[in-house]
CSV table of C-alpha atoms in Angstrom, one decimal:
chain,number,residue,atom,x,y,z
Q,1,UNK,CA,-6.7,-163.4,64.4
Q,2,UNK,CA,-4.6,-165.3,66.8
Q,3,UNK,CA,-3.9,-165.5,70.7
Q,4,UNK,CA,-2.1,-167.7,73.3
Q,5,UNK,CA,-4.3,-168.5,76.1
Q,6,UNK,CA,-3.8,-170.8,79.0
Q,7,UNK,CA,-5.8,-174.1,78.8
Q,8,UNK,CA,-6.8,-174.6,82.3
Q,9,UNK,CA,-7.8,-170.8,82.6
Q,10,UNK,CA,-9.5,-171.3,79.3
Q,11,UNK,CA,-11.1,-174.6,80.5
Q,12,UNK,CA,-12.4,-173.9,83.8
Q,13,UNK,CA,-13.9,-170.2,82.5
Q,14,UNK,CA,-15.6,-172.5,79.9
Q,15,UNK,CA,-17.1,-175.0,82.4
Q,16,UNK,CA,-17.8,-172.1,84.8
Q,17,UNK,CA,-20.1,-170.7,81.9
Q,18,UNK,CA,-21.3,-173.8,80.2
Q,19,UNK,CA,-24.1,-173.9,83.3
Q,20,UNK,CA,-25.6,-170.8,82.1
Q,21,UNK,CA,-26.4,-173.0,78.6
Q,22,UNK,CA,-28.9,-175.4,78.1
Q,23,UNK,CA,-29.2,-178.8,76.0
Q,24,UNK,CA,-32.6,-177.5,74.6
Q,25,UNK,CA,-32.4,-173.9,73.0
Q,26,UNK,CA,-34.7,-172.2,70.6
Q,27,UNK,CA,-31.8,-171.0,68.2
Q,28,UNK,CA,-28.8,-173.6,67.4
Q,29,UNK,CA,-26.1,-170.8,68.0
Q,30,UNK,CA,-26.7,-170.5,71.7
Q,31,UNK,CA,-25.2,-174.2,72.0
Q,32,UNK,CA,-22.1,-172.0,70.8
Q,33,UNK,CA,-19.7,-169.7,73.1
Q,34,UNK,CA,-19.3,-166.1,71.6
Q,35,UNK,CA,-15.4,-165.3,71.6
Q,36,UNK,CA,-14.6,-161.7,71.1
Q,37,UNK,CA,-11.1,-160.5,70.8
Q,38,UNK,CA,-9.7,-157.0,71.5
Q,39,UNK,CA,-6.4,-156.1,72.0
Q,40,UNK,CA,-5.1,-158.3,74.7
Q,41,UNK,CA,-8.4,-159.0,76.1
Q,42,UNK,CA,-10.9,-162.1,75.1
Q,43,UNK,CA,-14.4,-161.3,75.8
Q,44,UNK,CA,-16.8,-165.0,76.1
Q,45,UNK,CA,-20.4,-164.9,75.9
Q,46,UNK,CA,-22.6,-167.8,77.0
Q,47,UNK,CA,-26.3,-167.7,77.1
Q,48,UNK,CA,-29.6,-169.5,77.0
Q,49,UNK,CA,-31.9,-167.0,75.7
Q,50,UNK,CA,-33.0,-165.5,78.9
Q,51,UNK,CA,-29.6,-165.6,80.8
Q,52,UNK,CA,-26.3,-164.5,79.7
Q,53,UNK,CA,-22.8,-163.9,81.1
Q,54,UNK,CA,-19.6,-162.2,80.0
Q,55,UNK,CA,-16.3,-162.9,81.0
Q,56,UNK,CA,-13.1,-161.1,80.2
Q,57,UNK,CA,-9.8,-163.6,80.0
Q,58,UNK,CA,-5.9,-162.2,79.8
Q,59,UNK,CA,-4.5,-163.3,76.3
Q,60,UNK,CA,-1.3,-162.8,74.9
Q,61,UNK,CA,0.4,-163.2,71.3
Q,62,UNK,CA,-2.3,-161.2,69.9
Q,63,UNK,CA,-2.7,-160.4,65.9
Q,64,UNK,CA,-6.1,-158.9,64.6
Q,65,UNK,CA,-9.2,-158.6,66.2
Q,66,UNK,CA,-12.6,-159.8,65.5
Q,67,UNK,CA,-15.3,-162.3,66.8
Q,68,UNK,CA,-16.5,-165.9,65.8
Q,69,UNK,CA,-18.9,-168.5,67.9
Q,70,UNK,CA,-17.2,-172.0,68.9
Q,71,UNK,CA,-19.1,-174.9,69.4
Q,72,UNK,CA,-19.2,-175.2,73.1
Q,73,UNK,CA,-19.4,-178.9,73.7
Q,74,UNK,CA,-16.6,-179.9,71.4
Q,75,UNK,CA,-14.4,-177.0,72.7
Q,76,UNK,CA,-14.9,-178.1,76.2
Q,77,UNK,CA,-14.3,-181.9,75.9
Q,78,UNK,CA,-11.3,-181.0,73.9
Q,79,UNK,CA,-10.0,-178.7,76.6
Q,80,UNK,CA,-10.8,-181.1,79.5
Q,81,UNK,CA,-8.3,-183.7,78.5
Q,82,UNK,CA,-5.6,-181.5,78.1
Q,83,UNK,CA,-3.0,-181.1,80.8
Q,84,UNK,CA,-2.2,-177.4,81.7
Q,85,UNK,CA,0.1,-175.3,78.8
Q,86,UNK,CA,-0.2,-172.3,76.5
Q,87,UNK,CA,-2.7,-173.3,73.6
Q,88,UNK,CA,-2.8,-170.9,70.4
Q,89,UNK,CA,-6.0,-169.8,68.5
Q,90,UNK,CA,-5.7,-169.3,65.3
Q,91,UNK,CA,-9.2,-167.9,63.1
Q,92,UNK,CA,-10.1,-167.6,59.8
Q,93,UNK,CA,-12.6,-165.2,60.0
Q,94,UNK,CA,-13.6,-165.7,56.2
Q,95,UNK,CA,-14.1,-169.5,56.0
Q,96,UNK,CA,-14.5,-169.8,60.0
Q,97,UNK,CA,-11.5,-172.6,60.3
Q,98,UNK,CA,-10.2,-172.6,63.8
Q,99,UNK,CA,-6.9,-174.1,64.7
Q,100,UNK,CA,-5.7,-174.8,68.1
Q,101,UNK,CA,-2.4,-175.8,68.6
Q,102,UNK,CA,-0.7,-177.1,71.8
Q,103,UNK,CA,2.6,-178.6,72.7
Q,104,UNK,CA,2.3,-182.1,70.8
Q,105,UNK,CA,-0.6,-181.8,68.8
Q,106,UNK,CA,-3.2,-179.5,67.3
Q,107,UNK,CA,-7.3,-179.7,66.6
Q,108,UNK,CA,-9.4,-178.1,63.9
Q,109,UNK,CA,-12.9,-177.4,63.9
Q,110,UNK,CA,-15.4,-175.0,61.6
Q,111,UNK,CA,-16.9,-172.3,63.6
Q,112,UNK,CA,-20.5,-170.2,63.4
Q,113,UNK,CA,-20.6,-167.0,62.3
Q,114,UNK,CA,-20.6,-164.3,65.2
Q,115,UNK,CA,-23.7,-162.4,63.1
Q,116,UNK,CA,-25.9,-165.1,64.2
Q,117,UNK,CA,-25.5,-164.2,67.9
Q,118,UNK,CA,-27.5,-161.6,69.7
Q,119,UNK,CA,-26.3,-159.9,72.1
Q,120,UNK,CA,-29.4,-158.0,74.6
Q,121,UNK,CA,-29.7,-153.9,74.5
Q,122,UNK,CA,-28.9,-152.2,77.5
Q,123,UNK,CA,-31.6,-151.6,80.4
Q,124,UNK,CA,-34.3,-148.7,79.5
Q,125,UNK,CA,-33.9,-145.4,81.4
Q,126,UNK,CA,-36.0,-146.2,84.3
Q,127,UNK,CA,-33.0,-149.1,85.7
Q,128,UNK,CA,-31.8,-148.3,89.0
Q,129,UNK,CA,-28.2,-149.2,90.6
Q,130,UNK,CA,-27.6,-150.4,93.7
Q,131,UNK,CA,-24.0,-151.7,95.0
Q,132,UNK,CA,-23.6,-154.5,97.9
Q,133,UNK,CA,-20.7,-156.8,99.2
Q,134,UNK,CA,-20.0,-159.7,96.9
Q,135,UNK,CA,-19.7,-161.8,100.5
Q,136,UNK,CA,-23.1,-160.8,101.9
Q,137,UNK,CA,-25.0,-161.3,98.6
Q,138,UNK,CA,-23.0,-164.6,98.3
Q,139,UNK,CA,-24.3,-165.8,102.0
Q,140,UNK,CA,-27.9,-164.6,101.2
Q,141,UNK,CA,-28.3,-166.5,98.4
Q,142,UNK,CA,-26.1,-169.5,99.5
Q,143,UNK,CA,-28.6,-169.7,103.0
Q,144,UNK,CA,-31.7,-169.6,101.2
Q,145,UNK,CA,-31.4,-171.7,98.2
Q,146,UNK,CA,-32.1,-174.8,99.6
Q,147,UNK,CA,-35.6,-173.6,100.0
Q,148,UNK,CA,-36.6,-172.6,97.0
Q,149,UNK,CA,-39.5,-174.2,95.5
Q,150,UNK,CA,-39.8,-176.5,92.3
Q,151,UNK,CA,-43.2,-176.6,91.2
Q,152,UNK,CA,-43.8,-175.2,88.1
Q,153,UNK,CA,-47.8,-174.7,89.1
Q,154,UNK,CA,-46.2,-171.9,91.6
Q,155,UNK,CA,-43.2,-170.1,89.4
Q,156,UNK,CA,-43.6,-167.1,91.7
Q,157,UNK,CA,-41.7,-169.4,94.3
Q,158,UNK,CA,-39.4,-171.0,92.1
Q,159,UNK,CA,-36.5,-167.8,93.2
Q,160,UNK,CA,-35.0,-166.3,96.0
Q,161,UNK,CA,-36.9,-162.8,96.6
Q,162,UNK,CA,-34.1,-160.2,97.7
Q,163,UNK,CA,-35.0,-157.0,99.6
Q,164,UNK,CA,-32.7,-154.4,100.3
Q,165,UNK,CA,-33.9,-151.0,102.3
Q,166,UNK,CA,-32.2,-148.6,104.9
Q,167,UNK,CA,-29.5,-151.0,106.5
Q,168,UNK,CA,-31.0,-154.2,105.5
Q,169,UNK,CA,-30.5,-157.2,103.4
Q,170,UNK,CA,-32.9,-159.8,103.6
Q,171,UNK,CA,-32.9,-162.8,101.5
Q,172,UNK,CA,-36.4,-165.4,101.5
Q,173,UNK,CA,-37.3,-168.7,99.7
Q,174,UNK,CA,-39.9,-171.2,100.3
Q,175,UNK,CA,-41.5,-173.9,98.8
Q,176,UNK,CA,-44.9,-173.8,100.9
Q,177,UNK,CA,-43.6,-176.6,103.3
Q,178,UNK,CA,-40.5,-174.8,104.4
Q,179,UNK,CA,-39.9,-171.2,104.2
Q,180,UNK,CA,-36.1,-169.3,105.2
Q,181,UNK,CA,-35.8,-165.3,106.1
Q,182,UNK,CA,-32.4,-164.3,106.5
Q,183,UNK,CA,-31.6,-160.6,107.3
Q,184,UNK,CA,-28.3,-158.6,107.3
Q,185,UNK,CA,-27.1,-155.6,108.5
Q,186,UNK,CA,-25.5,-153.4,106.1
Q,187,UNK,CA,-22.8,-150.8,106.7
Q,188,UNK,CA,-24.2,-148.3,104.3
Q,189,UNK,CA,-28.2,-147.6,103.8
Q,190,UNK,CA,-29.7,-148.3,100.8
Q,191,UNK,CA,-33.1,-147.4,98.9
Q,192,UNK,CA,-35.6,-149.9,99.2
Q,193,UNK,CA,-34.7,-152.4,96.4
Q,194,UNK,CA,-36.5,-155.9,95.9
Q,195,UNK,CA,-36.6,-158.4,93.2
Q,196,UNK,CA,-37.2,-162.1,92.5
Q,197,UNK,CA,-34.0,-164.3,90.9
Q,198,UNK,CA,-35.0,-167.5,89.5
Q,199,UNK,CA,-33.3,-170.4,90.7
Q,200,UNK,CA,-30.8,-170.9,87.7
Q,201,UNK,CA,-29.8,-167.4,88.3
Q,202,UNK,CA,-29.3,-167.3,91.9
Q,203,UNK,CA,-26.6,-170.4,91.8
Q,204,UNK,CA,-25.1,-168.6,89.1
Q,205,UNK,CA,-24.8,-165.3,90.8
Q,206,UNK,CA,-23.8,-167.7,94.0
Q,207,UNK,CA,-20.8,-169.3,92.1
Q,208,UNK,CA,-19.7,-165.9,90.8
Q,209,UNK,CA,-19.3,-164.2,94.0
Q,210,UNK,CA,-17.7,-166.8,96.0
Q,211,UNK,CA,-14.9,-166.3,93.9
Q,212,UNK,CA,-14.4,-162.5,94.2
Q,213,UNK,CA,-13.9,-160.0,97.0
Q,214,UNK,CA,-14.6,-156.7,95.6
Q,215,UNK,CA,-18.4,-155.2,95.6
Q,216,UNK,CA,-20.9,-156.0,93.1
Q,217,UNK,CA,-23.2,-153.5,91.2
Q,218,UNK,CA,-26.4,-154.6,90.2
Q,219,UNK,CA,-28.4,-152.7,87.5
Q,220,UNK,CA,-32.3,-153.6,87.7
Q,221,UNK,CA,-35.7,-152.4,86.2
Q,222,UNK,CA,-38.9,-154.5,87.1
Q,223,UNK,CA,-37.9,-157.4,84.0
Q,224,UNK,CA,-34.3,-157.9,84.1
Q,225,UNK,CA,-30.9,-157.3,86.5
Q,226,UNK,CA,-27.4,-157.2,85.5
Q,227,UNK,CA,-24.7,-157.9,88.3
Q,228,UNK,CA,-21.7,-156.5,87.4
Q,229,UNK,CA,-18.4,-158.2,88.9
Q,230,UNK,CA,-15.0,-157.4,88.8
Q,231,UNK,CA,-14.6,-159.8,85.2
Q,232,UNK,CA,-17.7,-160.9,85.2
Q,233,UNK,CA,-21.4,-159.7,83.8
Q,234,UNK,CA,-24.1,-161.6,84.6
Q,235,UNK,CA,-27.5,-161.0,83.0
Q,236,UNK,CA,-31.0,-162.6,83.5
Q,237,UNK,CA,-34.5,-162.1,83.7
Q,238,UNK,CA,-36.5,-161.8,87.0
Q,239,UNK,CA,-39.5,-163.6,87.7
Q,240,UNK,CA,-42.5,-161.5,87.8
Q,241,UNK,CA,-45.5,-161.4,90.0
Q,242,UNK,CA,-46.2,-160.4,93.8
Q,243,UNK,CA,-44.3,-162.8,96.3
Q,244,UNK,CA,-46.2,-164.1,98.9
Q,245,UNK,CA,-46.9,-162.3,102.6
Q,246,UNK,CA,-44.0,-164.7,104.1
Q,247,UNK,CA,-44.0,-162.4,107.5
Q,248,UNK,CA,-47.5,-163.2,108.0
Q,249,UNK,CA,-47.0,-167.1,108.3
Q,250,UNK,CA,-44.4,-166.9,110.4
Q,251,UNK,CA,-45.8,-168.0,114.0
Q,252,UNK,CA,-45.3,-165.0,116.7
Q,253,UNK,CA,-46.6,-166.5,119.9
Q,254,UNK,CA,-45.6,-170.4,119.9
Q,255,UNK,CA,-45.4,-170.9,123.7
Q,256,UNK,CA,-42.8,-173.6,123.8
Q,257,UNK,CA,-38.9,-173.2,123.2
Q,258,UNK,CA,-36.4,-176.1,123.2
Q,259,UNK,CA,-32.5,-175.6,122.7
Q,260,UNK,CA,-30.6,-178.1,121.4
Q,261,UNK,CA,-26.9,-179.5,120.0
Q,262,UNK,CA,-27.4,-178.4,116.2
Q,263,UNK,CA,-25.1,-181.6,115.2
Q,264,UNK,CA,-26.1,-184.2,117.7
Q,265,UNK,CA,-29.6,-183.5,116.3
Q,266,UNK,CA,-28.3,-183.7,112.9
Q,267,UNK,CA,-26.9,-186.7,113.2
Q,268,UNK,CA,-29.5,-188.5,115.2
Q,269,UNK,CA,-32.0,-187.7,112.1
Q,270,UNK,CA,-29.8,-189.2,109.5
Q,271,UNK,CA,-29.7,-192.4,111.8
Q,272,UNK,CA,-33.4,-192.6,112.5
Q,273,UNK,CA,-34.1,-191.5,108.8
Q,274,UNK,CA,-32.6,-194.6,107.6
Q,275,UNK,CA,-35.5,-196.7,109.2
Q,276,UNK,CA,-38.2,-194.1,108.7
Q,277,UNK,CA,-41.6,-194.4,106.2
Q,278,UNK,CA,-40.1,-194.2,102.7
Q,279,UNK,CA,-43.2,-192.9,101.5
Q,280,UNK,CA,-43.1,-189.3,103.8
Q,281,UNK,CA,-39.8,-189.6,105.6
Q,282,UNK,CA,-41.6,-188.5,108.9
Q,283,UNK,CA,-39.5,-187.9,111.7
Q,284,UNK,CA,-41.3,-187.7,115.2
Q,285,UNK,CA,-40.1,-185.2,118.0
Q,286,UNK,CA,-41.3,-185.6,121.1
Q,287,UNK,CA,-40.6,-183.3,123.6
Q,288,UNK,CA,-40.7,-183.3,127.2
Q,289,UNK,CA,-38.6,-182.1,130.2
Q,290,UNK,CA,-35.2,-182.3,129.6
Q,291,UNK,CA,-35.1,-184.9,127.1
Q,292,UNK,CA,-35.8,-184.9,123.1
Q,293,UNK,CA,-37.3,-188.4,121.9
Q,294,UNK,CA,-36.5,-188.7,117.9
Q,295,UNK,CA,-38.0,-191.7,116.1
Q,296,UNK,CA,-39.3,-192.9,112.7
Q,297,UNK,CA,-40.7,-196.0,111.9
Q,298,UNK,CA,-41.7,-197.9,108.2
Q,299,UNK,CA,-44.8,-200.0,109.0
Q,300,UNK,CA,-44.7,-201.7,105.6
Q,301,UNK,CA,-40.9,-202.8,106.1
Q,302,UNK,CA,-40.9,-203.3,110.2
Q,303,UNK,CA,-38.6,-201.2,110.6
Q,304,UNK,CA,-38.2,-198.4,113.3
Q,305,UNK,CA,-35.6,-196.4,115.3
Q,306,UNK,CA,-35.7,-194.2,118.5
Q,307,UNK,CA,-32.6,-192.0,120.1
Q,308,UNK,CA,-33.0,-189.8,123.1
Q,309,UNK,CA,-31.0,-186.3,122.8
Q,310,UNK,CA,-30.5,-183.6,125.9
Q,311,UNK,CA,-32.5,-180.5,125.1
Q,312,UNK,CA,-33.2,-177.2,127.2
Q,313,UNK,CA,-36.7,-177.0,127.3
Q,314,UNK,CA,-40.0,-175.1,128.5
Q,315,UNK,CA,-43.5,-175.3,128.2
Q,316,UNK,CA,-46.1,-178.5,127.5
Q,317,UNK,CA,-45.0,-181.5,126.2
Q,318,UNK,CA,-45.5,-181.5,122.5
Q,319,UNK,CA,-45.0,-184.6,120.1
Q,320,UNK,CA,-44.4,-183.3,116.6
Q,321,UNK,CA,-43.6,-185.1,113.0
Q,322,UNK,CA,-41.9,-183.5,110.6
Q,323,UNK,CA,-40.2,-184.8,107.1
Q,324,UNK,CA,-36.6,-186.0,107.6
Q,325,UNK,CA,-35.3,-184.3,104.6
Q,326,UNK,CA,-36.7,-180.7,105.1
Q,327,UNK,CA,-35.1,-181.1,108.8
Q,328,UNK,CA,-31.8,-182.2,107.5
Q,329,UNK,CA,-31.9,-179.2,105.0
Q,330,UNK,CA,-32.3,-176.5,107.6
Q,331,UNK,CA,-29.5,-178.0,110.0
Q,332,UNK,CA,-27.2,-178.5,107.4
Q,333,UNK,CA,-27.7,-174.7,106.2
Q,334,UNK,CA,-27.4,-173.6,109.7
Q,335,UNK,CA,-23.5,-173.2,110.9
Q,336,UNK,CA,-24.5,-172.1,114.8
Q,337,UNK,CA,-23.2,-175.1,117.4
Q,338,UNK,CA,-26.9,-174.8,119.2
Q,339,UNK,CA,-30.4,-174.0,117.3
Q,340,UNK,CA,-34.0,-172.8,119.0
Q,341,UNK,CA,-37.0,-175.2,117.9
Q,342,UNK,CA,-40.7,-173.0,119.2
Q,343,UNK,CA,-43.2,-174.3,119.0
Q,344,UNK,CA,-46.9,-174.3,119.3
Q,345,UNK,CA,-48.8,-177.9,118.9
Q,346,UNK,CA,-48.5,-180.9,116.9
Q,347,UNK,CA,-50.4,-179.2,113.8
Q,348,UNK,CA,-48.5,-175.5,113.8
Q,349,UNK,CA,-45.7,-174.8,112.1
Q,350,UNK,CA,-42.3,-174.8,114.4
Q,351,UNK,CA,-39.9,-171.6,114.0
Q,352,UNK,CA,-36.3,-172.8,114.1
Q,353,UNK,CA,-33.4,-170.3,114.6
Q,354,UNK,CA,-29.9,-170.6,115.2
Q,355,UNK,CA,-28.0,-168.9,118.3
Q,356,UNK,CA,-25.8,-166.8,116.0
Q,357,UNK,CA,-22.7,-165.3,117.4
Q,358,UNK,CA,-22.7,-162.5,114.8
Q,359,UNK,CA,-25.5,-159.8,115.9
Q,360,UNK,CA,-25.3,-158.7,112.4
Q,361,UNK,CA,-27.2,-161.9,111.1
Q,362,UNK,CA,-30.7,-163.0,111.9
Q,363,UNK,CA,-31.6,-166.3,110.3
Q,364,UNK,CA,-35.0,-167.9,110.8
Q,365,UNK,CA,-36.5,-171.3,109.4
Q,366,UNK,CA,-40.3,-172.0,109.1
Q,367,UNK,CA,-41.3,-175.8,108.8
Q,368,UNK,CA,-44.8,-177.1,108.9
Q,369,UNK,CA,-45.6,-180.0,110.5
Q,370,UNK,CA,-46.7,-183.7,109.2
Q,371,UNK,CA,-49.5,-185.0,111.2
Q,372,UNK,CA,-48.9,-188.1,113.3
Q,373,UNK,CA,-50.8,-191.1,115.3
């Protein structure tokens, strides 16, 4: 079989799909891309055994049809160093010899039989379906990923928890020290949907939805989900288990409130953080009147830093410490001009919310404190 495709188009698609694959595979064939040619469409599959991505590319000058497995690393490295131009593939389905011709040269290598590459069957009959705007799904995932846990001892927290109900989409992530809960208003009401996306799958879906404008169709059951986009289909295993009751840990009656310019606080934390403890990265925030004092110190290296910021504050004086990196992550993933800190005392979690201009979006972050002297 033969076909012609643009080198840059193919290289970009394969680089994107390679993120599905892993260097440690249970089967050698999973280090290959599966190419299936039918008509003027080339379908490419990449997998790590649990996640599958299928993508369709238009091709030209087609002769024949069939399928073959191509070694991923070799093909990617060859295309990565090639300027944009049409390249022709000639594949001998008997010997599996592959020739790639381009303007001033050619590559020759051997592929693997497509018979060794197993693709999953369709979802069970109890699968459900829901459709959602790609931009909203992308926003929900991207605003939650930074808070996902990486603890193998608590695998249920190593993902983004998505819930759709009535006219609401909610995404939640937590690592036990910080928590983010983002709520978005849907245009059309939906039946109740909830599933837990593993971190790797969430990152891939986040990347795929950033490049399309058409709605995403999600087919899912208790164990798997399939995301169908315009030219891509992604299938993954879901995390199974009961997600923590995150609403119960969010304080409802923190009496102290401060409104602060987000960028001013973010850059102050970055500067002060350079001089704070390398052991715990603690940033101390002292709320008093119209001033916020941000400080950090490292006794081991005799370094310290302190800055004063203006804030609109109401409540009792509160001195509270946070891990600087967590504060930075929350502020960097917030787009509003100002943020509100709702505080109890130095031992209670702080609730951080942006002042959103969009009434259809509600963002909330919770951050556990670090005890300070």
